[in-house]
Short mmCIF file of C-alpha atoms and ligand atoms in Angstrom, two decimals:
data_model
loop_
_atom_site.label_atom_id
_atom_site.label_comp_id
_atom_site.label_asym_id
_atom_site.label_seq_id
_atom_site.Cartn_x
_atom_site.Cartn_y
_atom_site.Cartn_z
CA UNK A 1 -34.42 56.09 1.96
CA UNK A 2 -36.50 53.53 1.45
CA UNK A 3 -35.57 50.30 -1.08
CA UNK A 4 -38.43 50.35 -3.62
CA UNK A 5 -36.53 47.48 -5.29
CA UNK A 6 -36.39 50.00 -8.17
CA UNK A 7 -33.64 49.95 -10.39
CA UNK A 8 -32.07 46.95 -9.91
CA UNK A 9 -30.72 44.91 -12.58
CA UNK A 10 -32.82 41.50 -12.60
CA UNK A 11 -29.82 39.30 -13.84
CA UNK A 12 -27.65 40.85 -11.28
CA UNK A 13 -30.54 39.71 -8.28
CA UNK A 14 -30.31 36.30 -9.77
CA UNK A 15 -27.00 35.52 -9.82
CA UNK A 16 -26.76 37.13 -6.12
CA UNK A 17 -30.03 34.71 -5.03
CA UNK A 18 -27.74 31.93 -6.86
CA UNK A 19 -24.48 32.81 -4.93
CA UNK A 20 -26.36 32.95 -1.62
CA UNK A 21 -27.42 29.09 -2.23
CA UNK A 22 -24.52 27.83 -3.35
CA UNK A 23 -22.83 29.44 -0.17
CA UNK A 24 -25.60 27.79 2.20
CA UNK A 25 -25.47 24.41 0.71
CA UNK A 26 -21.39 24.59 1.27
CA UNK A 27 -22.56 25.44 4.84
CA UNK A 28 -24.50 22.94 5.02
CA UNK A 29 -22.29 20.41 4.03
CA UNK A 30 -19.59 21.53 5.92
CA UNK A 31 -22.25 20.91 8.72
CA UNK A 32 -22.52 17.22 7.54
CA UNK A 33 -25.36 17.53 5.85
CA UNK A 34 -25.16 15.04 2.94
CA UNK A 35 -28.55 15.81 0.65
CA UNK A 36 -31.60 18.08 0.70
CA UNK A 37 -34.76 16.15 0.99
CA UNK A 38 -36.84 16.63 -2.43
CA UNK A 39 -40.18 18.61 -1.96
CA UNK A 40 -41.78 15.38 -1.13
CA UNK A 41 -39.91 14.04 1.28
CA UNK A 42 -38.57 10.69 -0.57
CA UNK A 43 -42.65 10.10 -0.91
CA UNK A 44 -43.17 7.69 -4.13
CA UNK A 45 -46.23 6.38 -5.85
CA UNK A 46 -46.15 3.34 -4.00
CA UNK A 47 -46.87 5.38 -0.64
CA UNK A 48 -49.87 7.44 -2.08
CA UNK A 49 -51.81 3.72 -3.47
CA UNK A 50 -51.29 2.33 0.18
CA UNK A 51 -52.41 5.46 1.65
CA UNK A 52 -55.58 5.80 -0.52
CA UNK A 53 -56.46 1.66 0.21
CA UNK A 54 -59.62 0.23 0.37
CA UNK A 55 -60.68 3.78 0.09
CA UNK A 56 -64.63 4.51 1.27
CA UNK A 57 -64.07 8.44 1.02
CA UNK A 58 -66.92 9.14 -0.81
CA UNK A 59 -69.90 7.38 -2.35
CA UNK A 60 -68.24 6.25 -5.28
CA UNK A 61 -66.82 3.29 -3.67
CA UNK A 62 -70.28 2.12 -3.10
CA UNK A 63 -70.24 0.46 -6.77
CA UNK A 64 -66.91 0.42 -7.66
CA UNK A 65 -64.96 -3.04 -8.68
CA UNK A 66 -61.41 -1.64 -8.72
CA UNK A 67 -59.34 1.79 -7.65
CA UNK A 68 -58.19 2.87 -10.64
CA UNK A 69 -54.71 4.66 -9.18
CA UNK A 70 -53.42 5.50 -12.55
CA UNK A 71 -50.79 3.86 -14.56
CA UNK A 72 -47.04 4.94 -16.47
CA UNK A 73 -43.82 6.21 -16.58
CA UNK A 74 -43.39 7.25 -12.67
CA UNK A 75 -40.65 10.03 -13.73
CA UNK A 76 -43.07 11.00 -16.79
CA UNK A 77 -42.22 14.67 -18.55
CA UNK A 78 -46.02 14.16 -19.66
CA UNK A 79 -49.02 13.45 -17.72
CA UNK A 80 -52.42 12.96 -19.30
CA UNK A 81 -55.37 13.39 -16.12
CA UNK A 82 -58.78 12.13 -17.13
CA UNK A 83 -62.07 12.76 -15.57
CA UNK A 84 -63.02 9.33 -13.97
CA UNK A 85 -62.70 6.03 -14.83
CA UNK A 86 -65.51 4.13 -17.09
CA UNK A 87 -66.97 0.60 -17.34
CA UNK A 88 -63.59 -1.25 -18.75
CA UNK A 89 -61.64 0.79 -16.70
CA UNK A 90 -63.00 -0.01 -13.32
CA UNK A 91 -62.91 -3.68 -14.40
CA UNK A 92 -59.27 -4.22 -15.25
CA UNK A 93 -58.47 -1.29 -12.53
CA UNK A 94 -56.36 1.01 -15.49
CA UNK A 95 -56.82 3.92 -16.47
CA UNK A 96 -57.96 4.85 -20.09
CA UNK A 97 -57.87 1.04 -21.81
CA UNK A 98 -61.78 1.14 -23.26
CA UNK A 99 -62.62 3.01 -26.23
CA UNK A 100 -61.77 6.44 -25.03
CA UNK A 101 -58.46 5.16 -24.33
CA UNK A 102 -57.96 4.00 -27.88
CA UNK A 103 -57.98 7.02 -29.08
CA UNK A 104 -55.90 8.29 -26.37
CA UNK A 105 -53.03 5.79 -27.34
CA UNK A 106 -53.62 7.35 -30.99
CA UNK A 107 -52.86 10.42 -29.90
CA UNK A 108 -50.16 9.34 -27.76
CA UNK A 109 -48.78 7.61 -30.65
CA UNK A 110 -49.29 9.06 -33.99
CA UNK A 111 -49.35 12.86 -32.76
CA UNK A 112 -46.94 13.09 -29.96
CA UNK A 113 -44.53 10.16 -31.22
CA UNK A 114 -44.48 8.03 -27.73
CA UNK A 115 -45.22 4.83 -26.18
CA UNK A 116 -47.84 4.69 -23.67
CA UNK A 117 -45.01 3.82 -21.06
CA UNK A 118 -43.21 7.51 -21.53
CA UNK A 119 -46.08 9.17 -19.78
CA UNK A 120 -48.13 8.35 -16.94
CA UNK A 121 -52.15 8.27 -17.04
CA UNK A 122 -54.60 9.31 -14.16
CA UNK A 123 -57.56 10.54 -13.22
CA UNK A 124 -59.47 13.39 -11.09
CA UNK A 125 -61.37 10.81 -8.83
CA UNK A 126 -60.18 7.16 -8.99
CA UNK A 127 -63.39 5.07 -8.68
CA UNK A 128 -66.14 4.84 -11.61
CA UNK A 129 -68.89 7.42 -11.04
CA UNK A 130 -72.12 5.36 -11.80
CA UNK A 131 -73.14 4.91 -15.29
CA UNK A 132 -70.38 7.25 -15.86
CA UNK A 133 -71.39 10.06 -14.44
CA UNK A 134 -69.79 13.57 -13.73
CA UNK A 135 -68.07 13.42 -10.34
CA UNK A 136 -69.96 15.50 -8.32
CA UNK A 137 -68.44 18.13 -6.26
CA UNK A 138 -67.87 16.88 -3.02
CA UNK A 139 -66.46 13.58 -4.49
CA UNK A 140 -63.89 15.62 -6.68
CA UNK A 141 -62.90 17.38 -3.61
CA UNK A 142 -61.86 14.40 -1.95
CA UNK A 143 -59.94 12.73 -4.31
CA UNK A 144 -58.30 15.84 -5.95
CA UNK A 145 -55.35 15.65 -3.15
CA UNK A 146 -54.54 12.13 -4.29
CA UNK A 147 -53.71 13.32 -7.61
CA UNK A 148 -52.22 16.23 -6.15
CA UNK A 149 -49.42 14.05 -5.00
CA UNK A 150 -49.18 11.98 -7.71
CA UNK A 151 -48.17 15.08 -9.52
CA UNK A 152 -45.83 16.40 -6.89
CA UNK A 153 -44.00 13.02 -6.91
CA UNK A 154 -43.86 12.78 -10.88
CA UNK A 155 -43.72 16.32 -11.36
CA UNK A 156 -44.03 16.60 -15.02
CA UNK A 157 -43.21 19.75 -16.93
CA UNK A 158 -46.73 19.20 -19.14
CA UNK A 159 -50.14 17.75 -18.28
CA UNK A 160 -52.78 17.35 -20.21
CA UNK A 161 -56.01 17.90 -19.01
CA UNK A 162 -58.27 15.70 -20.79
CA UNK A 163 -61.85 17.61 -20.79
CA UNK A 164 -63.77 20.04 -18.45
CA UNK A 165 -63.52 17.89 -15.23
CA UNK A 166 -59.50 17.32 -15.13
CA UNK A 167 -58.82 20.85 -16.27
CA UNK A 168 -61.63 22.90 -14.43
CA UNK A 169 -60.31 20.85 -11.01
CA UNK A 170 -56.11 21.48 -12.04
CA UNK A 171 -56.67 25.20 -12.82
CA UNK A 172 -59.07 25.32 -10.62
CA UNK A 173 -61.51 27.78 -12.32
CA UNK A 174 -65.21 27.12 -14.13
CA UNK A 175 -64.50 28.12 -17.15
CA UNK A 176 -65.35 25.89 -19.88
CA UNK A 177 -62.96 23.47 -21.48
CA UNK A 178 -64.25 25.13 -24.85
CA UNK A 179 -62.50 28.57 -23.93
CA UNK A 180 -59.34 26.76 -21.75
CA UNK A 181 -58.13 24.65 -24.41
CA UNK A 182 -55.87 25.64 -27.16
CA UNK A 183 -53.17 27.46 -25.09
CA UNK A 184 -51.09 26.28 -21.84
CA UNK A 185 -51.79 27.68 -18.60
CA UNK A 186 -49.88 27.52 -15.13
CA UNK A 187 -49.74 24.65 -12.73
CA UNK A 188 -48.08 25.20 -9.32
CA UNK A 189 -44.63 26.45 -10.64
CA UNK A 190 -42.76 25.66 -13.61
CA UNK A 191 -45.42 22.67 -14.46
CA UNK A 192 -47.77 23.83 -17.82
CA UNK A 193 -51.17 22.54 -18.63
CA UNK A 194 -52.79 22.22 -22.01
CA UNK A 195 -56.44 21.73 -21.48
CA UNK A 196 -58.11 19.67 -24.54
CA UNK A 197 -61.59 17.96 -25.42
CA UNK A 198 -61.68 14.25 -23.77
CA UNK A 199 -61.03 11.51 -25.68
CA UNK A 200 -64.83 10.21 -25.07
CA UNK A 201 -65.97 13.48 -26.54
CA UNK A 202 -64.13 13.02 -29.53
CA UNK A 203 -65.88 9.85 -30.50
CA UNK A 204 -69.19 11.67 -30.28
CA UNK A 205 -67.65 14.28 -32.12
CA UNK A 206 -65.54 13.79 -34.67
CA UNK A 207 -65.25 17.05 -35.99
CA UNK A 208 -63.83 18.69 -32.98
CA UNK A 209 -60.50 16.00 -33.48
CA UNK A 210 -58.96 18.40 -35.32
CA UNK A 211 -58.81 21.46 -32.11
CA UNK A 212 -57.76 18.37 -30.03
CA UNK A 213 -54.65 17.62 -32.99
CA UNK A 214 -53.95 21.75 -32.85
CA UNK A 215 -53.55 20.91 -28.33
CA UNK A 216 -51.44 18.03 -29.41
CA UNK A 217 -48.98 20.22 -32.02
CA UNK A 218 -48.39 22.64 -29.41
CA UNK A 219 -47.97 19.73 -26.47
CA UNK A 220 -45.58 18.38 -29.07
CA UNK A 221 -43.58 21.96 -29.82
CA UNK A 222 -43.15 22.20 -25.92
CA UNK A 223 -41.15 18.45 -26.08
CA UNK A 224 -39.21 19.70 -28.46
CA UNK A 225 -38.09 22.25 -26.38
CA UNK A 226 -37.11 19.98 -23.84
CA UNK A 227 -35.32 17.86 -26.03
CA UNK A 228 -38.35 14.89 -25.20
CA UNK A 229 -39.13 14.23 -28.90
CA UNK A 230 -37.00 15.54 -31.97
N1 LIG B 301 -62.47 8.36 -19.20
C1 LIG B 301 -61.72 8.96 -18.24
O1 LIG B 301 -61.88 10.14 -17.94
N2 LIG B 301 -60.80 8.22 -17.64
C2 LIG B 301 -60.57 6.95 -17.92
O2 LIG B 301 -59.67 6.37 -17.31
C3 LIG B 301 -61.34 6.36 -18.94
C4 LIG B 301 -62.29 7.08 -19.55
#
Protein backbone atom coordinates (compact mmCIF):
# COMPACT_ATOMS: atom_id res chain seq x y z
CA UNK A 1 0.00 0.00 0.00
CA UNK A 2 0.93 3.15 -0.56
CA UNK A 3 2.84 5.53 2.34
CA UNK A 4 0.49 8.53 2.68
CA UNK A 5 2.90 9.65 5.44
CA UNK A 6 -0.26 9.29 7.57
CA UNK A 7 0.03 8.39 10.98
CA UNK A 8 3.31 8.91 11.83
CA UNK A 9 4.39 10.34 14.97
CA UNK A 10 6.19 13.81 14.09
CA UNK A 11 8.72 13.60 17.08
CA UNK A 12 9.51 10.11 16.15
CA UNK A 13 10.43 11.47 12.16
CA UNK A 14 12.62 13.98 13.84
CA UNK A 15 14.65 12.21 15.91
CA UNK A 16 15.03 9.51 12.93
CA UNK A 17 16.00 12.71 10.38
CA UNK A 18 18.44 13.59 13.48
CA UNK A 19 19.95 10.02 13.77
CA UNK A 20 20.42 9.81 9.99
CA UNK A 21 22.79 13.08 10.25
CA UNK A 22 24.57 12.34 12.99
CA UNK A 23 25.37 8.87 11.28
CA UNK A 24 26.47 10.72 7.91
CA UNK A 25 28.61 13.28 9.53
CA UNK A 26 30.45 10.16 11.47
CA UNK A 27 30.78 8.92 7.84
CA UNK A 28 32.01 11.65 6.80
CA UNK A 29 34.56 12.07 9.16
CA UNK A 30 35.63 8.77 9.13
CA UNK A 31 36.16 9.76 5.38
CA UNK A 32 38.49 12.64 6.54
CA UNK A 33 36.31 15.10 6.18
CA UNK A 34 37.15 17.69 8.88
CA UNK A 35 34.10 20.52 8.63
CA UNK A 36 30.99 21.23 6.56
CA UNK A 37 31.29 24.40 4.65
CA UNK A 38 28.57 26.99 6.11
CA UNK A 39 25.75 27.89 3.56
CA UNK A 40 27.97 30.54 2.28
CA UNK A 41 30.87 29.04 1.60
CA UNK A 42 33.34 30.91 4.20
CA UNK A 43 31.91 34.18 2.13
CA UNK A 44 32.25 37.35 4.64
CA UNK A 45 31.24 40.94 4.35
CA UNK A 46 34.48 41.91 3.22
CA UNK A 47 33.96 39.76 -0.10
CA UNK A 48 30.41 41.18 -0.93
CA UNK A 49 31.95 45.31 -0.59
CA UNK A 50 34.83 44.22 -3.05
CA UNK A 51 32.45 42.50 -5.21
CA UNK A 52 29.90 45.38 -5.39
CA UNK A 53 33.13 48.13 -6.07
CA UNK A 54 32.97 51.07 -7.92
CA UNK A 55 29.57 49.79 -8.69
CA UNK A 56 27.77 51.55 -12.03
CA UNK A 57 24.78 48.94 -11.90
CA UNK A 58 22.22 51.24 -12.20
CA UNK A 59 21.69 54.97 -12.55
CA UNK A 60 22.07 55.77 -9.10
CA UNK A 61 25.72 55.87 -9.26
CA UNK A 62 25.40 58.68 -11.63
CA UNK A 63 25.19 61.21 -8.50
CA UNK A 64 26.29 59.34 -5.83
CA UNK A 65 29.46 60.51 -3.50
CA UNK A 66 29.86 57.28 -1.52
CA UNK A 67 28.48 53.37 -1.49
CA UNK A 68 26.85 53.22 1.46
CA UNK A 69 27.54 49.16 2.17
CA UNK A 70 26.01 49.22 5.55
CA UNK A 71 27.61 49.27 8.88
CA UNK A 72 27.56 46.89 12.51
CA UNK A 73 27.90 43.99 14.37
CA UNK A 74 28.90 41.41 11.39
CA UNK A 75 27.42 38.34 13.58
CA UNK A 76 24.31 40.72 14.50
CA UNK A 77 21.02 38.71 16.03
CA UNK A 78 19.31 42.07 14.72
CA UNK A 79 19.40 43.71 11.47
CA UNK A 80 17.66 46.99 10.78
CA UNK A 81 17.38 47.39 6.44
CA UNK A 82 16.48 50.89 5.37
CA UNK A 83 15.21 52.09 2.11
CA UNK A 84 18.22 54.09 0.62
CA UNK A 85 20.62 56.20 1.83
CA UNK A 86 19.97 60.21 2.17
CA UNK A 87 22.04 63.41 1.87
CA UNK A 88 24.39 62.81 5.18
CA UNK A 89 24.47 59.40 4.48
CA UNK A 90 25.94 59.36 1.07
CA UNK A 91 28.45 61.94 2.35
CA UNK A 92 30.10 60.15 5.24
CA UNK A 93 29.26 56.70 3.24
CA UNK A 94 27.08 55.15 6.62
CA UNK A 95 24.14 54.16 6.83
CA UNK A 96 21.39 55.92 8.96
CA UNK A 97 23.74 58.87 10.79
CA UNK A 98 21.37 62.09 9.62
CA UNK A 99 18.26 62.82 11.31
CA UNK A 100 16.40 59.68 10.50
CA UNK A 101 19.14 57.89 12.03
CA UNK A 102 18.79 59.76 15.28
CA UNK A 103 15.87 58.49 15.93
CA UNK A 104 16.90 55.16 14.85
CA UNK A 105 19.72 55.11 17.58
CA UNK A 106 16.68 56.14 19.99
CA UNK A 107 15.03 53.33 19.26
CA UNK A 108 17.96 51.22 19.25
CA UNK A 109 18.71 52.54 22.56
CA UNK A 110 15.94 53.46 24.78
CA UNK A 111 13.40 50.71 23.37
CA UNK A 112 15.43 47.74 22.53
CA UNK A 113 18.28 48.38 25.26
CA UNK A 114 21.46 48.12 22.72
CA UNK A 115 24.36 49.87 21.37
CA UNK A 116 24.39 50.66 17.82
CA UNK A 117 27.40 48.14 17.50
CA UNK A 118 25.04 44.92 18.56
CA UNK A 119 23.21 45.14 15.30
CA UNK A 120 24.18 45.80 11.89
CA UNK A 121 22.46 48.63 9.60
CA UNK A 122 21.78 48.45 5.75
CA UNK A 123 19.92 49.33 3.13
CA UNK A 124 17.72 48.03 0.00
CA UNK A 125 19.91 49.89 -2.67
CA UNK A 126 23.26 51.32 -1.47
CA UNK A 127 23.67 54.62 -3.40
CA UNK A 128 21.44 57.88 -2.66
CA UNK A 129 18.43 57.97 -5.00
CA UNK A 130 18.36 61.73 -6.10
CA UNK A 131 16.80 64.18 -3.86
CA UNK A 132 15.89 61.15 -2.01
CA UNK A 133 13.81 59.55 -4.03
CA UNK A 134 12.00 56.08 -4.01
CA UNK A 135 14.29 53.55 -5.68
CA UNK A 136 12.67 52.73 -8.63
CA UNK A 137 12.09 49.25 -9.65
CA UNK A 138 14.70 48.23 -11.78
CA UNK A 139 17.32 49.86 -9.44
CA UNK A 140 15.89 47.83 -6.37
CA UNK A 141 16.21 44.79 -8.42
CA UNK A 142 19.73 45.15 -8.83
CA UNK A 143 20.90 45.85 -5.64
CA UNK A 144 18.44 43.58 -3.68
CA UNK A 145 21.04 40.49 -4.15
CA UNK A 146 23.72 42.51 -2.40
CA UNK A 147 21.73 42.66 0.63
CA UNK A 148 20.67 39.29 0.04
CA UNK A 149 24.11 38.19 1.00
CA UNK A 150 24.72 40.42 3.52
CA UNK A 151 21.92 38.66 5.24
CA UNK A 152 22.98 35.16 4.39
CA UNK A 153 26.46 35.93 5.84
CA UNK A 154 25.04 37.68 9.12
CA UNK A 155 22.08 35.68 9.22
CA UNK A 156 20.18 37.29 11.93
CA UNK A 157 17.22 35.67 13.63
CA UNK A 158 15.20 39.34 13.37
CA UNK A 159 15.25 42.15 10.82
CA UNK A 160 13.62 45.02 10.85
CA UNK A 161 12.28 46.37 7.92
CA UNK A 162 12.31 49.98 8.23
CA UNK A 163 9.24 51.28 5.92
CA UNK A 164 7.46 50.14 2.66
CA UNK A 165 10.64 49.88 0.46
CA UNK A 166 12.87 47.44 2.81
CA UNK A 167 9.87 45.36 3.77
CA UNK A 168 7.79 45.27 0.43
CA UNK A 169 11.44 44.13 -1.33
CA UNK A 170 12.33 41.34 1.91
CA UNK A 171 8.78 39.83 1.83
CA UNK A 172 8.58 40.46 -1.36
CA UNK A 173 4.85 41.38 -1.69
CA UNK A 174 3.01 45.07 -2.36
CA UNK A 175 1.25 45.28 0.37
CA UNK A 176 1.51 48.35 2.28
CA UNK A 177 3.80 48.85 5.22
CA UNK A 178 0.50 50.18 6.98
CA UNK A 179 -1.09 46.55 6.93
CA UNK A 180 2.63 44.54 7.24
CA UNK A 181 3.71 46.11 10.30
CA UNK A 182 2.74 45.15 13.73
CA UNK A 183 3.33 41.35 13.48
CA UNK A 184 6.54 39.24 12.23
CA UNK A 185 6.49 37.51 9.08
CA UNK A 186 8.90 34.82 7.45
CA UNK A 187 12.26 35.40 5.91
CA UNK A 188 13.97 32.49 4.11
CA UNK A 189 13.91 29.96 7.07
CA UNK A 190 14.10 30.43 10.64
CA UNK A 191 14.98 34.38 10.05
CA UNK A 192 11.62 36.73 11.23
CA UNK A 193 10.84 40.15 10.01
CA UNK A 194 8.96 42.89 11.78
CA UNK A 195 8.01 45.44 9.25
CA UNK A 196 7.64 49.12 10.92
CA UNK A 197 7.13 52.88 9.74
CA UNK A 198 10.74 54.43 8.75
CA UNK A 199 12.40 56.44 10.94
CA UNK A 200 12.05 59.55 8.34
CA UNK A 201 8.33 59.00 8.51
CA UNK A 202 8.24 59.30 12.04
CA UNK A 203 9.60 62.79 12.11
CA UNK A 204 6.81 63.87 9.79
CA UNK A 205 4.62 62.05 11.90
CA UNK A 206 4.85 62.00 15.23
CA UNK A 207 1.82 60.43 16.13
CA UNK A 208 2.40 57.20 14.39
CA UNK A 209 5.77 56.75 17.04
CA UNK A 210 3.74 55.05 19.17
CA UNK A 211 2.72 51.76 16.38
CA UNK A 212 6.51 52.00 15.65
CA UNK A 213 7.21 51.58 19.94
CA UNK A 214 4.28 48.60 19.82
CA UNK A 215 7.03 46.89 16.52
CA UNK A 216 9.78 47.63 18.93
CA UNK A 217 8.00 45.77 22.25
CA UNK A 218 7.42 42.81 20.26
CA UNK A 219 11.16 42.99 18.45
CA UNK A 220 12.17 43.28 22.09
CA UNK A 221 9.86 40.11 23.50
CA UNK A 222 11.51 38.01 20.61
CA UNK A 223 15.29 38.95 22.30
CA UNK A 224 14.13 37.90 25.23
CA UNK A 225 13.46 34.74 23.97
CA UNK A 226 16.76 34.33 22.74
CA UNK A 227 18.31 35.31 25.77
CA UNK A 228 19.71 38.78 23.62
CA UNK A 229 18.34 41.29 26.19
CA UNK A 230 16.93 40.37 29.76
N1 LIG B 1 17.02 56.53 5.23
C1 LIG B 1 17.27 55.25 4.84
O1 LIG B 1 16.39 54.53 4.39
N2 LIG B 1 18.51 54.81 4.98
C2 LIG B 1 19.50 55.53 5.47
O2 LIG B 1 20.61 55.00 5.57
C3 LIG B 1 19.21 56.83 5.89
C4 LIG B 1 17.97 57.31 5.75
Amino acid sequence: MEDTGQGKDPLEERLKLLRDIRNYLCYLREMGVEGVPAPQGGLTLEDIRREIGDCRRCRLHKERRNIVFGSGNPHAVLVFVGEGPGREEDIQGLPFVGAAGEMLTRIIERVLGLRREDVYIANVVKCRPPKNRTPYPDEIATCLPFLEKQLEVIRPKIIVALGSVAAQSLIGTKEGITSLRGRFHYYRGDTVIMPTYHPAYLLRNPGKKKETYHDMLMVKEKLKELGVVK
